[in-house]
Tab-separated table of C-alpha atoms in Angstrom:
chain	number	residue	atom	x	y	z
A	28	MET	CA	131.460	159.101	125.533
A	29	PRO	CA	133.254	161.353	123.038
A	30	GLU	CA	132.535	160.648	119.394
A	31	LEU	CA	134.085	162.007	116.214
A	32	PRO	CA	133.051	165.692	116.570
A	33	GLU	CA	134.194	165.849	120.183
A	34	VAL	CA	137.511	164.108	119.480
A	35	GLU	CA	138.125	166.510	116.589
A	36	PHE	CA	137.423	169.408	118.939
A	37	ALA	CA	139.826	167.946	121.514
A	38	ALA	CA	142.539	167.505	118.875
A	39	ARG	CA	142.166	171.157	117.841
A	40	ARG	CA	142.528	172.293	121.449
A	41	LEU	CA	145.609	170.113	121.854
A	42	ARG	CA	147.093	171.411	118.599
A	43	SER	CA	146.643	175.006	119.728
A	44	ALA	CA	148.285	174.227	123.061
A	45	VAL	CA	151.402	172.256	122.106
A	46	LEU	CA	152.183	172.380	118.385
A	47	GLY	CA	155.874	173.230	118.092
A	48	HIS	CA	156.498	172.686	121.806
A	49	THR	CA	159.280	170.453	123.150
A	50	LEU	CA	158.480	167.855	125.825
A	51	THR	CA	160.584	168.132	128.983
A	52	ALA	CA	158.797	165.660	131.254
A	53	VAL	CA	156.250	162.862	130.905
A	54	ASP	CA	154.635	161.550	134.079
A	55	VAL	CA	152.156	158.709	134.575
A	56	LEU	CA	149.919	158.976	137.603
A	57	HIS	CA	147.760	155.836	137.478
A	58	PRO	CA	148.610	152.115	137.113
A	59	SER	CA	146.303	151.676	134.128
A	60	ALA	CA	148.139	154.386	132.224
A	61	ALA	CA	151.503	152.940	133.211
A	62	ARG	CA	150.661	149.654	131.522
A	63	HIS	CA	150.529	151.407	128.164
A	64	LEU	CA	153.292	153.967	128.716
A	65	PRO	CA	156.216	152.285	130.525
A	66	PRO	CA	159.285	154.190	131.787
A	67	ALA	CA	161.407	153.534	128.683
A	68	HIS	CA	158.718	155.048	126.471
A	69	ARG	CA	158.381	158.090	128.714
A	70	ARG	CA	162.122	158.678	128.511
A	71	ALA	CA	161.983	158.415	124.720
A	72	LEU	CA	159.451	161.249	124.626
A	73	VAL	CA	161.577	163.726	126.556
A	74	GLY	CA	163.322	166.225	124.303
A	75	ARG	CA	161.054	165.579	121.344
A	76	GLN	CA	159.206	168.406	119.593
A	77	VAL	CA	155.545	168.122	118.599
A	78	SER	CA	155.487	168.589	114.826
A	79	LEU	CA	151.874	167.629	114.033
A	80	VAL	CA	148.630	166.910	115.904
A	81	GLU	CA	145.898	165.116	113.981
A	82	ARG	CA	142.785	162.977	114.422
A	83	ARG	CA	141.928	159.715	112.683
A	84	ALA	CA	138.538	158.239	113.598
A	85	LYS	CA	138.464	158.611	117.414
A	86	ILE	CA	142.256	158.506	117.762
A	87	GLN	CA	144.420	161.562	118.445
A	88	LEU	CA	147.989	161.419	117.155
A	89	LEU	CA	150.920	163.569	118.236
A	90	HIS	CA	153.668	163.276	115.630
A	91	LEU	CA	157.101	164.087	116.996
A	92	ASP	CA	160.216	165.417	115.282
A	93	ASP	CA	161.975	162.018	115.292
A	94	ARG	CA	159.000	160.431	113.433
A	95	SER	CA	157.734	158.698	116.550
A	96	VAL	CA	154.034	158.984	117.429
A	97	LEU	CA	152.088	159.387	120.657
A	98	GLU	CA	148.670	157.763	120.230
A	99	VAL	CA	145.773	158.824	122.476
A	100	HIS	CA	142.333	157.228	122.926
A	101	PHE	CA	139.940	158.990	125.298
A	102	ARG	CA	137.730	155.857	125.626
A	103	MET	CA	134.806	156.645	127.950
A	104	THR	CA	135.673	159.772	129.919
A	105	GLY	CA	139.106	161.010	128.813
A	106	ASP	CA	139.696	164.712	128.300
A	107	TRP	CA	142.468	167.315	128.096
A	108	ALA	CA	143.243	169.908	130.733
A	109	PHE	CA	145.802	172.649	130.201
A	110	GLY	CA	147.740	174.776	132.647
A	111	ASP	CA	151.154	176.092	133.548
A	112	VAL	CA	154.051	173.807	134.429
A	113	GLY	CA	154.195	173.552	138.208
A	114	GLY	CA	150.578	174.572	138.675
A	115	ASP	CA	147.946	172.649	140.602
A	116	ALA	CA	147.131	169.265	139.101
A	117	PRO	CA	143.545	168.775	137.901
A	118	ARG	CA	141.386	166.094	139.457
A	119	PHE	CA	141.706	162.629	137.874
A	120	GLU	CA	144.976	163.482	136.139
A	121	ARG	CA	146.385	160.235	134.662
A	122	VAL	CA	149.167	161.383	132.318
A	123	ARG	CA	151.027	164.705	132.374
A	124	LEU	CA	153.129	166.241	129.611
A	125	ASP	CA	155.278	169.273	130.433
A	126	THR	CA	156.816	171.405	127.697
A	127	ARG	CA	159.861	173.664	127.603
A	128	GLU	CA	157.545	176.517	126.688
A	129	GLY	CA	155.799	176.231	130.071
A	130	MET	CA	152.642	174.336	129.085
A	131	ARG	CA	151.292	171.464	131.182
A	132	VAL	CA	148.977	169.089	129.335
A	133	SER	CA	147.052	166.638	131.499
A	134	LEU	CA	145.011	163.676	130.358
A	135	VAL	CA	142.190	163.565	132.895
A	136	ASP	CA	139.947	160.527	133.088
A	137	SER	CA	137.649	159.667	135.987
A	138	ARG	CA	137.312	156.015	134.948
A	139	ALA	CA	140.976	155.558	133.989
A	140	PHE	CA	140.109	153.794	130.736
A	141	ALA	CA	141.937	156.219	128.437
A	142	VAL	CA	145.035	154.941	126.646
A	143	VAL	CA	148.254	156.764	125.737
A	144	ARG	CA	150.857	154.792	123.759
A	145	TRP	CA	154.240	155.726	122.278
A	146	HIS	CA	155.300	154.224	118.957
A	147	ALA	CA	158.946	154.186	117.870
A	148	PRO	CA	159.938	156.173	114.758
A	149	ASP	CA	158.199	154.919	111.625
A	150	ARG	CA	156.585	152.027	113.518
A	151	PHE	CA	153.058	153.360	114.012
A	152	VAL	CA	150.402	151.636	111.893
A	153	LEU	CA	146.778	152.711	112.009
A	154	PRO	CA	144.179	150.021	112.704
A	155	ASP	CA	141.966	148.901	109.845
A	156	LEU	CA	139.652	151.876	109.450
A	157	GLY	CA	137.017	152.842	106.951
A	158	PRO	CA	136.946	156.236	105.259
A	159	GLU	CA	136.477	159.426	107.227
A	160	PRO	CA	132.761	160.232	106.866
A	161	LEU	CA	133.344	163.906	106.049
A	162	SER	CA	136.052	163.218	103.474
A	163	ASP	CA	135.786	162.882	99.710
A	164	ASP	CA	136.639	159.181	100.111
A	165	PHE	CA	133.284	158.488	101.748
A	166	THR	CA	131.313	157.835	98.594
A	167	VAL	CA	128.135	155.870	97.997
A	168	ASP	CA	130.188	153.220	96.219
A	169	ALA	CA	132.589	152.944	99.170
A	170	LEU	CA	129.661	152.546	101.566
A	171	ARG	CA	128.025	149.955	99.299
A	172	ASP	CA	131.241	147.916	99.215
A	173	ALA	CA	131.590	148.074	103.005
A	174	LEU	CA	128.010	146.885	103.596
A	175	ALA	CA	127.703	144.303	100.828
A	176	SER	CA	128.761	141.296	102.924
A	177	ARG	CA	127.138	142.433	106.189
A	178	ARG	CA	123.859	140.722	107.085
A	179	ALA	CA	123.672	142.209	110.577
A	180	PRO	CA	121.324	145.144	111.303
A	181	ILE	CA	122.621	148.423	109.892
A	182	LYS	CA	122.861	150.268	113.221
A	183	PRO	CA	125.547	148.068	114.875
A	184	VAL	CA	127.306	147.704	111.510
A	185	LEU	CA	127.754	151.482	111.381
A	186	LEU	CA	129.602	151.280	114.703
A	187	ASP	CA	132.247	149.051	113.130
A	188	GLN	CA	135.166	151.415	112.519
A	189	ARG	CA	136.163	149.363	109.473
A	190	VAL	CA	132.943	150.482	107.784
A	191	VAL	CA	133.155	154.191	108.520
A	192	ALA	CA	135.731	155.801	110.794
A	193	GLY	CA	134.618	157.638	113.897
A	194	VAL	CA	130.846	157.094	113.900
A	195	GLY	CA	129.549	156.208	117.352
A	196	ASN	CA	126.257	155.230	118.928
A	197	ILE	CA	124.646	158.660	119.066
A	198	TYR	CA	125.383	159.746	115.529
A	199	ALA	CA	124.495	156.354	114.061
A	200	SER	CA	120.977	156.718	115.492
A	201	GLU	CA	120.768	160.317	114.296
A	202	ALA	CA	121.971	159.409	110.786
A	203	LEU	CA	119.452	156.583	110.394
A	204	TRP	CA	116.620	158.890	111.439
A	205	LEU	CA	117.748	161.473	108.881
A	206	ALA	CA	117.929	158.751	106.223
A	207	ARG	CA	114.483	157.321	107.194
A	208	ILE	CA	116.045	153.858	107.551
A	209	SER	CA	115.120	151.420	110.309
A	210	PRO	CA	118.079	150.452	112.511
A	211	GLU	CA	116.928	146.833	112.098
A	212	THR	CA	117.421	146.823	108.326
A	213	PRO	CA	120.036	144.246	107.274
A	214	ALA	CA	123.076	146.175	106.084
A	215	ASN	CA	123.369	144.284	102.813
A	216	ALA	CA	119.710	144.983	102.026
A	217	LEU	CA	120.774	148.547	101.215
A	218	THR	CA	123.317	147.609	98.567
A	219	GLY	CA	121.296	146.193	95.679
A	220	ALA	CA	120.996	147.857	92.298
A	221	ARG	CA	117.640	149.403	93.272
A	222	GLN	CA	118.854	150.652	96.656
A	223	THR	CA	121.123	153.476	95.527
A	224	ALA	CA	118.714	156.176	96.699
A	225	ARG	CA	118.496	154.707	100.210
A	226	LEU	CA	122.257	154.264	100.354
A	227	THR	CA	122.722	157.862	99.264
A	228	ARG	CA	120.333	159.026	101.990
A	229	LEU	CA	122.307	157.017	104.529
A	230	ARG	CA	125.625	158.488	103.420
A	231	ASP	CA	124.154	161.996	103.461
A	232	GLY	CA	122.494	161.343	106.835
A	233	ILE	CA	125.817	160.341	108.395
A	234	GLN	CA	127.480	163.445	107.020
A	235	GLU	CA	124.678	165.775	108.130
A	236	ALA	CA	124.563	164.292	111.642
A	237	LEU	CA	128.297	164.857	112.057
A	238	ARG	CA	128.454	168.244	110.345
A	239	THR	CA	125.672	169.694	112.486
A	240	ALA	CA	126.849	168.136	115.760
A	241	PRO	CA	128.069	170.634	118.343
A	242	ALA	CA	131.699	169.762	118.972
A	243	THR	CA	131.184	170.878	122.554
A	244	ARG	CA	128.514	168.284	123.409
A	245	TYR	CA	131.000	166.237	125.406
A	246	TYR	CA	131.997	169.351	127.319
A	247	ASN	CA	128.586	170.492	128.534
A	248	ARG	CA	129.824	169.992	132.083
A	249	GLY	CA	132.443	172.713	131.402
A	250	ILE	CA	135.906	172.148	129.963
A	251	HIS	CA	138.528	171.497	132.621
A	252	ASP	CA	140.439	174.686	131.844
A	253	GLY	CA	137.365	176.690	132.762
A	254	SER	CA	136.084	177.561	129.293
A	255	PRO	CA	132.275	177.922	129.346
A	256	TYR	CA	130.996	175.416	126.790
A	257	ASP	CA	127.435	174.818	127.908
A	258	GLU	CA	125.495	174.637	124.665
A	259	PRO	CA	122.283	172.600	125.018
A	260	GLN	CA	121.908	169.707	122.605
A	261	GLU	CA	118.612	168.939	120.920
A	262	TRP	CA	118.841	165.466	119.441
A	263	ARG	CA	116.506	164.549	116.620
A	264	VAL	CA	115.991	161.012	117.942
A	265	TYR	CA	118.740	159.935	120.349
A	266	ASP	CA	117.688	159.713	124.027
A	267	ARG	CA	114.132	160.804	123.170
A	268	GLU	CA	112.261	157.615	124.087
A	269	GLY	CA	108.539	158.281	124.347
A	270	GLN	CA	108.760	161.746	122.827
A	271	ALA	CA	107.136	162.768	119.566
A	272	CYS	CA	109.063	162.296	116.351
A	273	ALA	CA	109.864	165.750	114.965
A	274	ARG	CA	108.958	164.539	111.485
A	275	CYS	CA	105.747	162.533	111.834
A	276	GLY	CA	104.638	162.916	115.449
A	277	SER	CA	104.830	159.215	116.337
A	278	ARG	CA	106.538	158.148	119.539
A	279	ILE	CA	110.258	157.471	119.558
A	280	VAL	CA	111.053	153.955	120.768
A	281	ARG	CA	114.191	152.601	122.374
A	282	SER	CA	115.677	149.164	121.743
A	283	VAL	CA	118.999	147.491	122.500
A	284	GLN	CA	121.319	146.390	119.708
A	285	ALA	CA	124.716	144.837	120.400
A	286	GLY	CA	124.469	146.075	123.974
A	287	ARG	CA	123.864	149.709	122.978
A	288	SER	CA	120.718	151.813	123.123
A	289	THR	CA	119.093	152.533	119.782
A	290	TYR	CA	116.388	155.145	119.249
A	291	ALA	CA	114.106	155.260	116.229
A	292	CYS	CA	110.686	156.178	114.884
A	293	ARG	CA	108.945	153.033	113.680
A	294	LYS	CA	106.548	154.974	111.481
A	295	CYS	CA	108.931	156.990	109.318
A	296	GLN	CA	112.037	154.811	109.576
A	297	ARG	CA	111.489	151.784	107.344
């Protein structure tokens, strides 16, 4: 599943492909996509110029010249593929955008969970999201405020996009290992007057995990336009059950929290 670094990478690829382009056709090729992008909305997109492409949390936003917005969520397996208008369609193409400049942008998605929605001019409202973890707004005080009323274990709390925008399962585990904090620690146990150091480590761990993440992790199978992104990923803790902790040598253990796999070292994560 793509997380913040991969969605940022996808948004950059999309920006390079279509910024300033004018849409000439919008086609939906799967019933699940049609539920979110009905014919009237497709017609409203035609003739509009892409004026801005940005990411917020795991959402990609195409801002158009009439102040309408096309909102894109990859969900589990969504991805972009680019080609020439009239060229062969990629496998699992669900939504296609053609531009006057000759670019074909395809949302490909083997599971058909991805969502593309159009919002009328000045009607788009972001969901309730926490601060971007790599922004100046993500301070220790902001994190303390977000966790203060949360008694649930810290790992699933970090997956709540209202706490911190864009952090997913992999990077939550990585951040907690970097911060030496057990994923079972109650979130509000980190917010007391004597917990500032631990909270700082957690904030810094989140930022380090995301800053050092290879944006191409999601694309190790090869990007659909043929670009060779095959960088191996060496996680510090994620998906390393039974292997030695790189810090203390103890065995990494796996548990399940809120239906998601969690990986941790029980010796050096307290």
